[in-house]
Short mmCIF file of C-alpha atoms in Angstrom, two decimals:
data_model
loop_
_atom_site.label_atom_id
_atom_site.label_comp_id
_atom_site.label_asym_id
_atom_site.label_seq_id
_atom_site.Cartn_x
_atom_site.Cartn_y
_atom_site.Cartn_z
CA MET A 28 74.14 96.44 71.56
CA ALA A 29 74.49 94.44 68.33
CA ARG A 30 75.20 97.48 66.17
CA VAL A 31 77.16 97.12 62.93
CA GLN A 32 79.10 100.07 61.49
CA LEU A 33 80.87 100.26 58.14
CA LYS A 34 83.23 103.22 57.79
CA ASP A 35 84.77 103.93 54.36
CA ILE A 36 84.83 100.21 53.52
CA SER A 37 86.32 99.32 50.13
CA LYS A 38 87.22 96.09 48.38
CA SER A 39 89.78 96.45 45.60
CA TYR A 40 91.82 94.06 43.46
CA GLU A 41 95.40 94.03 42.17
CA ASN A 42 94.36 95.42 38.79
CA GLY A 43 93.00 98.53 40.52
CA SER A 44 89.31 97.71 40.06
CA TYR A 45 86.82 97.93 42.92
CA ALA A 46 84.07 95.55 43.97
CA VAL A 47 82.76 98.18 46.40
CA LYS A 48 84.05 101.63 47.25
CA ASP A 49 83.68 103.96 50.25
CA ILE A 50 80.78 102.13 51.87
CA ASN A 51 79.36 103.95 54.89
CA PHE A 52 76.26 102.91 56.80
CA GLU A 53 75.14 101.75 60.24
CA VAL A 54 72.82 98.96 61.28
CA GLU A 55 71.31 99.74 64.65
CA ASP A 56 70.62 97.15 67.32
CA LYS A 57 67.58 94.98 66.37
CA GLU A 58 67.27 96.70 62.99
CA PHE A 59 66.48 94.84 59.74
CA VAL A 60 68.56 96.36 56.93
CA VAL A 61 68.35 95.20 53.32
CA LEU A 62 71.13 95.62 50.75
CA VAL A 63 69.54 95.69 47.31
CA GLY A 64 70.76 96.22 43.77
CA PRO A 65 71.32 94.45 40.45
CA SER A 66 73.63 91.46 40.08
CA GLY A 67 77.29 92.44 40.42
CA CYS A 68 76.64 95.63 42.41
CA GLY A 69 78.73 94.41 45.39
CA LYS A 70 76.02 93.64 47.94
CA SER A 71 77.16 90.05 48.62
CA THR A 72 80.77 91.26 48.85
CA ILE A 73 79.74 93.67 51.62
CA LEU A 74 77.94 90.86 53.47
CA ARG A 75 80.95 88.57 53.16
CA MET A 76 83.25 91.29 54.52
CA ILE A 77 80.94 91.71 57.54
CA ALA A 78 81.06 87.93 58.03
CA GLY A 79 84.85 87.87 57.71
CA LEU A 80 84.78 85.64 54.63
CA GLU A 81 86.18 88.41 52.42
CA GLU A 82 89.18 90.56 53.27
CA ILE A 83 88.59 94.31 53.64
CA SER A 84 90.97 96.34 51.47
CA SER A 85 90.45 99.61 53.36
CA GLY A 86 88.11 101.08 55.94
CA GLU A 87 86.90 99.95 59.34
CA LEU A 88 84.21 97.49 60.39
CA PHE A 89 82.72 97.56 63.87
CA ILE A 90 80.40 95.04 65.53
CA GLU A 91 79.13 96.01 68.99
CA ASP A 92 81.47 99.04 68.82
CA LYS A 93 84.48 96.73 68.49
CA LYS A 94 86.71 96.88 65.43
CA VAL A 95 86.68 93.42 63.84
CA ASN A 96 88.78 93.82 60.66
CA GLU A 97 91.36 91.34 61.89
CA ILE A 98 89.02 89.11 63.91
CA SER A 99 88.26 85.65 62.48
CA PRO A 100 84.71 84.81 61.35
CA LYS A 101 84.09 82.38 64.21
CA ASP A 102 84.84 85.07 66.79
CA ARG A 103 82.55 87.76 65.35
CA ASN A 104 79.37 86.31 66.88
CA ILE A 105 77.49 86.38 63.58
CA ALA A 106 75.59 83.70 61.67
CA MET A 107 75.15 83.57 57.91
CA VAL A 108 72.38 81.96 55.85
CA PHE A 109 73.35 81.20 52.26
CA GLN A 110 71.41 81.02 49.01
CA ASN A 111 72.18 77.33 48.45
CA TYR A 112 71.26 76.26 52.05
CA ALA A 113 74.70 74.58 52.55
CA LEU A 114 73.20 71.58 54.39
CA TYR A 115 75.06 68.31 54.92
CA PRO A 116 73.12 65.70 52.88
CA HIS A 117 74.18 62.73 55.04
CA MET A 118 72.97 64.35 58.27
CA THR A 119 69.43 64.60 59.62
CA VAL A 120 67.74 67.95 60.20
CA TYR A 121 68.59 67.67 63.89
CA GLU A 122 72.24 66.91 63.15
CA ASN A 123 72.50 69.76 60.66
CA MET A 124 71.11 72.24 63.16
CA ALA A 125 73.26 70.90 65.99
CA PHE A 126 76.50 70.69 64.00
CA GLY A 127 77.79 74.19 64.82
CA LEU A 128 77.10 73.72 68.51
CA LYS A 129 78.91 70.38 68.48
CA LEU A 130 82.01 72.04 67.04
CA ARG A 131 81.85 74.61 69.82
CA LYS A 132 81.76 71.82 72.45
CA PHE A 133 78.24 72.54 73.73
CA SER A 134 76.82 69.88 76.03
CA LYS A 135 74.26 67.44 74.63
CA GLU A 136 71.61 68.86 76.94
CA GLU A 137 72.17 72.47 75.84
CA THR A 138 72.37 71.42 72.19
CA LYS A 139 69.07 69.53 72.42
CA LYS A 140 67.42 72.48 74.16
CA ARG A 141 68.53 74.99 71.52
CA VAL A 142 67.66 72.77 68.54
CA THR A 143 64.23 71.97 70.00
CA GLU A 144 63.53 75.69 70.59
CA ALA A 145 64.57 76.62 67.05
CA ALA A 146 62.61 73.74 65.53
CA LYS A 147 59.49 74.90 67.36
CA ILE A 148 59.89 78.50 66.14
CA LEU A 149 60.37 77.31 62.54
CA GLU A 150 57.77 74.53 62.69
CA LEU A 151 60.39 71.89 61.93
CA GLU A 152 59.62 69.52 64.80
CA PRO A 153 58.04 66.80 62.57
CA TYR A 154 61.12 66.77 60.31
CA LEU A 155 64.02 66.54 62.77
CA GLN A 156 64.90 62.95 61.81
CA ARG A 157 64.61 63.49 58.06
CA LYS A 158 67.53 64.15 55.74
CA PRO A 159 67.62 67.22 53.44
CA LYS A 160 66.69 65.23 50.30
CA ALA A 161 63.33 64.40 51.90
CA LEU A 162 62.47 68.09 52.41
CA SER A 163 60.99 70.77 50.15
CA GLY A 164 63.01 73.84 49.22
CA GLY A 165 61.20 75.94 51.80
CA GLN A 166 61.82 73.37 54.53
CA ARG A 167 65.52 73.19 53.66
CA GLN A 168 65.74 76.97 53.89
CA ARG A 169 64.11 76.86 57.31
CA VAL A 170 66.70 74.31 58.43
CA ALA A 171 69.47 76.65 57.26
CA VAL A 172 67.86 79.46 59.25
CA GLY A 173 67.46 77.13 62.25
CA ARG A 174 71.15 76.28 62.16
CA ALA A 175 71.83 80.02 62.50
CA ILE A 176 69.25 80.54 65.27
CA VAL A 177 70.66 77.85 67.58
CA ARG A 178 73.93 79.75 67.83
CA LYS A 179 72.09 82.78 69.23
CA PRO A 180 74.33 85.20 67.33
CA LYS A 181 74.34 88.95 67.76
CA VAL A 182 73.90 89.50 64.02
CA PHE A 183 72.17 87.44 61.31
CA LEU A 184 73.39 87.74 57.71
CA PHE A 185 71.19 86.52 54.82
CA ASP A 186 72.72 86.18 51.34
CA GLU A 187 69.82 85.96 48.84
CA PRO A 188 68.25 83.10 50.84
CA LEU A 189 65.04 82.89 48.80
CA SER A 190 66.48 82.90 45.27
CA ASN A 191 66.09 79.14 44.78
CA LEU A 192 62.44 79.02 45.83
CA ASP A 193 59.37 79.27 43.63
CA ALA A 194 57.25 82.44 43.71
CA LYS A 195 54.66 81.20 46.22
CA MET A 196 57.30 79.83 48.60
CA ARG A 197 59.30 83.07 48.37
CA VAL A 198 56.29 85.04 49.62
CA GLN A 199 55.77 82.58 52.48
CA MET A 200 59.43 82.59 53.52
CA ARG A 201 59.55 86.38 53.27
CA THR A 202 56.77 86.53 55.84
CA GLU A 203 58.44 83.93 58.06
CA ILE A 204 61.78 85.76 58.13
CA SER A 205 60.04 89.07 58.95
CA ARG A 206 58.12 87.34 61.75
CA LEU A 207 61.35 85.76 62.96
CA HIS A 208 63.01 89.17 63.15
CA LYS A 209 60.26 90.47 65.45
CA GLN A 210 60.30 87.30 67.54
CA LEU A 211 64.07 87.13 68.05
CA GLU A 212 64.58 90.91 68.27
CA ALA A 213 67.87 90.37 66.45
CA THR A 214 69.98 92.55 64.20
CA MET A 215 69.60 91.33 60.61
CA ILE A 216 71.32 92.27 57.35
CA TYR A 217 69.69 90.84 54.26
CA VAL A 218 70.98 90.82 50.66
CA THR A 219 68.66 90.55 47.65
CA HIS A 220 68.35 91.68 44.03
CA ASP A 221 64.57 91.58 44.36
CA GLN A 222 63.23 95.06 45.17
CA THR A 223 59.87 93.60 46.28
CA GLU A 224 61.69 91.62 49.00
CA ALA A 225 63.58 94.75 49.99
CA MET A 226 60.47 96.93 50.19
CA THR A 227 58.41 94.45 52.20
CA MET A 228 61.08 93.30 54.66
CA GLY A 229 63.51 96.09 55.48
CA ASN A 230 63.26 98.83 58.12
CA LYS A 231 66.00 100.51 56.14
CA ILE A 232 67.22 99.84 52.60
CA VAL A 233 70.68 100.42 51.12
CA VAL A 234 70.49 100.72 47.32
CA LEU A 235 73.73 99.85 45.49
CA LYS A 236 74.92 100.20 41.93
CA ASP A 237 78.40 99.36 40.61
CA GLY A 238 79.80 99.03 44.13
CA ILE A 239 78.60 102.45 45.27
CA ILE A 240 75.72 103.37 47.58
CA ASN A 241 73.11 105.41 45.71
CA GLN A 242 70.66 105.94 48.56
CA ILE A 243 69.91 104.79 52.12
CA SER A 244 66.37 105.30 53.36
CA THR A 245 63.11 103.72 54.47
CA PRO A 246 61.03 101.84 51.86
CA LEU A 247 58.43 104.62 51.53
CA ASP A 248 61.03 107.37 51.19
CA LEU A 249 62.85 105.44 48.48
CA TYR A 250 59.58 105.09 46.58
CA ASN A 251 58.39 108.67 47.03
CA PHE A 252 61.72 110.52 47.04
CA PRO A 253 64.30 108.60 44.97
CA ALA A 254 67.72 110.25 45.02
CA ASN A 255 68.39 109.68 41.32
CA LYS A 256 67.09 108.12 38.12
CA PHE A 257 68.61 104.71 38.91
CA VAL A 258 66.89 104.41 42.30
CA ALA A 259 63.62 105.67 40.79
CA GLY A 260 63.76 103.01 38.08
CA PHE A 261 64.91 100.20 40.37
CA ILE A 262 62.40 100.68 43.19
CA GLY A 263 58.82 99.99 42.19
CA SER A 264 57.20 97.31 40.02
CA PRO A 265 56.60 97.78 37.15
CA ALA A 266 59.47 100.26 36.90
CA MET A 267 59.06 104.01 36.57
CA ASN A 268 58.65 105.36 33.02
CA PHE A 269 61.17 107.96 31.79
CA LEU A 270 61.12 110.47 28.93
CA ARG A 271 63.72 113.07 27.98
CA GLY A 272 62.71 116.64 27.21
CA LYS A 273 63.09 120.31 28.13
CA ILE A 274 61.64 122.70 30.65
CA VAL A 275 60.06 125.52 28.63
CA GLU A 276 58.00 128.66 29.17
CA ASP A 277 54.60 128.37 27.47
CA ASN A 278 51.86 130.18 29.38
CA GLY A 279 53.60 128.89 32.47
CA LEU A 280 56.40 126.44 33.07
CA LYS A 281 56.07 123.12 31.22
CA PHE A 282 57.93 119.94 30.41
CA ARG A 283 57.99 119.31 26.67
CA SER A 284 59.27 116.03 25.25
CA GLU A 285 61.94 116.07 22.52
CA LYS A 286 59.44 115.59 19.66
CA SER A 287 56.73 117.63 21.41
CA THR A 288 54.44 114.61 21.65
CA LEU A 289 53.96 115.19 25.37
CA SER A 290 53.60 118.49 27.19
CA ILE A 291 52.99 118.55 30.94
CA GLY A 292 52.38 121.62 33.06
CA ILE A 293 54.75 121.83 36.01
CA PRO A 294 52.95 121.43 39.37
CA ALA A 295 52.98 124.56 41.55
CA ASN A 296 55.08 122.86 44.24
CA GLN A 297 57.84 122.11 41.70
CA ILE A 298 58.01 125.42 39.80
CA LYS A 299 60.62 127.03 42.05
CA LYS A 300 63.16 124.21 41.74
CA LEU A 301 62.64 123.86 37.97
CA ASN A 302 62.98 127.57 37.18
CA THR A 303 66.75 127.09 37.10
CA TYR A 304 66.27 124.39 34.42
CA LEU A 305 64.47 126.66 31.96
CA ASN A 306 65.42 125.60 28.38
CA LYS A 307 67.58 122.78 29.76
CA ASP A 308 67.25 119.04 29.18
CA VAL A 309 65.78 116.92 31.96
CA TYR A 310 64.22 113.50 32.39
CA LEU A 311 60.59 113.22 33.41
CA GLY A 312 59.64 110.13 35.42
CA ILE A 313 56.17 108.82 36.15
CA ARG A 314 55.18 105.55 37.77
CA PRO A 315 52.74 103.18 35.99
CA GLU A 316 50.26 103.49 38.86
CA ASP A 317 50.14 107.28 38.33
CA ILE A 318 48.73 106.83 34.81
CA TYR A 319 44.92 106.63 34.73
CA ASP A 320 42.26 105.82 32.14
CA GLU A 321 38.76 107.19 31.48
CA THR A 322 37.22 105.16 34.30
CA ASN A 323 39.12 106.72 37.20
CA TYR A 324 40.97 109.88 36.12
CA GLN A 325 38.39 112.07 37.93
CA GLN A 326 40.04 111.24 41.25
CA ILE A 327 43.20 113.23 40.38
CA SER A 328 43.17 117.01 40.71
CA ALA A 329 45.59 117.87 37.87
CA TYR A 330 46.31 115.79 34.81
CA GLU A 331 47.55 115.81 31.23
CA GLU A 332 45.61 113.77 28.68
CA LEU A 333 47.34 111.75 25.96
CA LYS A 334 45.90 109.54 23.23
CA VAL A 335 48.03 106.41 22.70
CA GLU A 336 47.96 103.19 20.71
CA LEU A 337 48.18 100.11 22.92
CA ASP A 338 51.02 97.77 21.84
CA LEU A 339 50.24 95.16 24.46
CA VAL A 340 47.56 94.58 27.09
CA GLU A 341 48.33 92.32 30.06
CA PRO A 342 45.40 91.39 32.35
CA MET A 343 46.88 90.69 35.81
CA GLY A 344 43.69 89.78 37.66
CA ASN A 345 42.76 92.84 39.71
CA GLU A 346 44.62 95.23 37.39
CA ILE A 347 45.76 95.62 33.78
CA TYR A 348 49.17 96.59 32.43
CA LEU A 349 49.01 98.76 29.31
CA TYR A 350 52.10 99.02 27.07
CA PHE A 351 52.42 101.92 24.64
CA LEU A 352 55.09 104.06 22.97
CA ILE A 353 55.80 107.74 23.42
CA GLU A 354 58.40 108.93 20.92
CA GLY A 355 59.75 105.41 20.59
CA VAL A 356 60.08 104.94 24.37
CA GLN A 357 58.18 102.05 25.98
CA PHE A 358 55.74 103.19 28.67
CA ILE A 359 53.65 101.08 31.04
CA GLY A 360 50.36 102.11 32.61
CA ARG A 361 48.74 100.23 35.46
CA ILE A 362 44.96 100.57 35.65
CA PRO A 363 42.11 98.77 37.50
CA ALA A 364 40.68 95.71 35.73
CA ARG A 365 37.21 97.01 34.86
CA VAL A 366 37.09 96.66 31.08
CA ILE A 367 39.97 95.05 29.20
CA PRO A 368 40.90 97.21 26.20
CA LYS A 369 41.92 95.58 22.93
CA GLN A 370 45.51 95.33 21.85
CA GLY A 371 46.13 97.78 18.99
CA SER A 372 43.27 100.06 20.01
CA THR A 373 43.71 103.74 20.85
CA LYS A 374 43.00 104.95 24.36
CA ASN A 375 42.97 108.20 26.28
CA LEU A 376 45.30 108.09 29.28
CA PHE A 377 45.75 110.69 31.99
CA PHE A 378 49.07 111.49 33.71
CA ASP A 379 48.79 112.56 37.35
CA VAL A 380 50.79 115.80 37.17
CA SER A 381 51.26 115.96 40.95
CA LYS A 382 53.18 112.66 40.93
CA VAL A 383 55.79 113.33 38.21
CA HIS A 384 59.51 113.30 39.06
CA PHE A 385 62.30 115.23 37.33
CA PHE A 386 65.97 114.28 37.01
CA ASP A 387 69.03 116.19 35.84
CA ASP A 388 69.95 115.18 32.28
CA LYS A 389 73.68 114.93 33.00
CA THR A 390 74.00 113.77 36.62
CA GLU A 391 70.64 111.92 36.69
CA ALA A 392 70.17 113.26 40.25
CA ALA A 393 66.62 114.04 41.35
CA ILE A 394 65.80 117.73 40.99
CA ARG A 395 64.67 118.88 44.42
#
């Protein structure tokens, strides 16, 4: 089985700083795992340590239940696809894809067979005699993936492979890589800073910040049950809105913002856990899609109404983003595109009380 295990993996430097610290997770055979987080969070460092391109300072790395800390990259039976394609400009597509096999002394017949198979899967057959400069960005990325496929590795590693592509091509390649995963039934580990890529591609997502894992879960669980304020704000687009306030007793348990602009009744299913936070500071979080306007608020069972002044209105086609301030904090609402309100106008908005999240003021952990 092509299982990958990281046990207490850390990467440190001579000055005592850490790139990543105490990394623990498993990638099961045939699983597609995505490492996601902001730039500098350590996700590419983890990928490079799995590949053997970066030395592990402490901890143990296993591939197929075999410890590989001291095993060279070429003997780990992995293939890596880089952000910048790393193609040889003087070689044709065929030669680029065949190059790794040539170094490993594969016969011409076997090399041709593998390159032809990979080219068919990736729809590169018409381009085998072209050189990289004659290809589009998406085609070059497919060649880089093809070069990995021909080796038939146990594990595929992708280091932000779509970052250099335009928006439309990124969506197309995202689909192609997901399809490829199902077709090859291979173990894949994919690094990105784009949470949309992570949510749409991964069976399991590892969310990193400052070299530390914040949460490991499925896409839906990350969205619905974020472990802390960082994960809640990072997963979802546009990002979750946050407002600081207190839990107070006022004809029932309520969240009241610092300047009392917003007061939200605590849902029945959250009263028990928030009783211990009575008169304590917390953060309230609500996603833009859980804020409604007059046209559709009737579909939610419990809501709090707030009159706001719209700073900015962004029509997005099938929906509209509304920007407004609550106590100086920028909020975003996401409503259906029925009637476009005017910038600067006032509007009644309705918060879906059943969808609010609460986070500890000091630890920023989700209150559960």
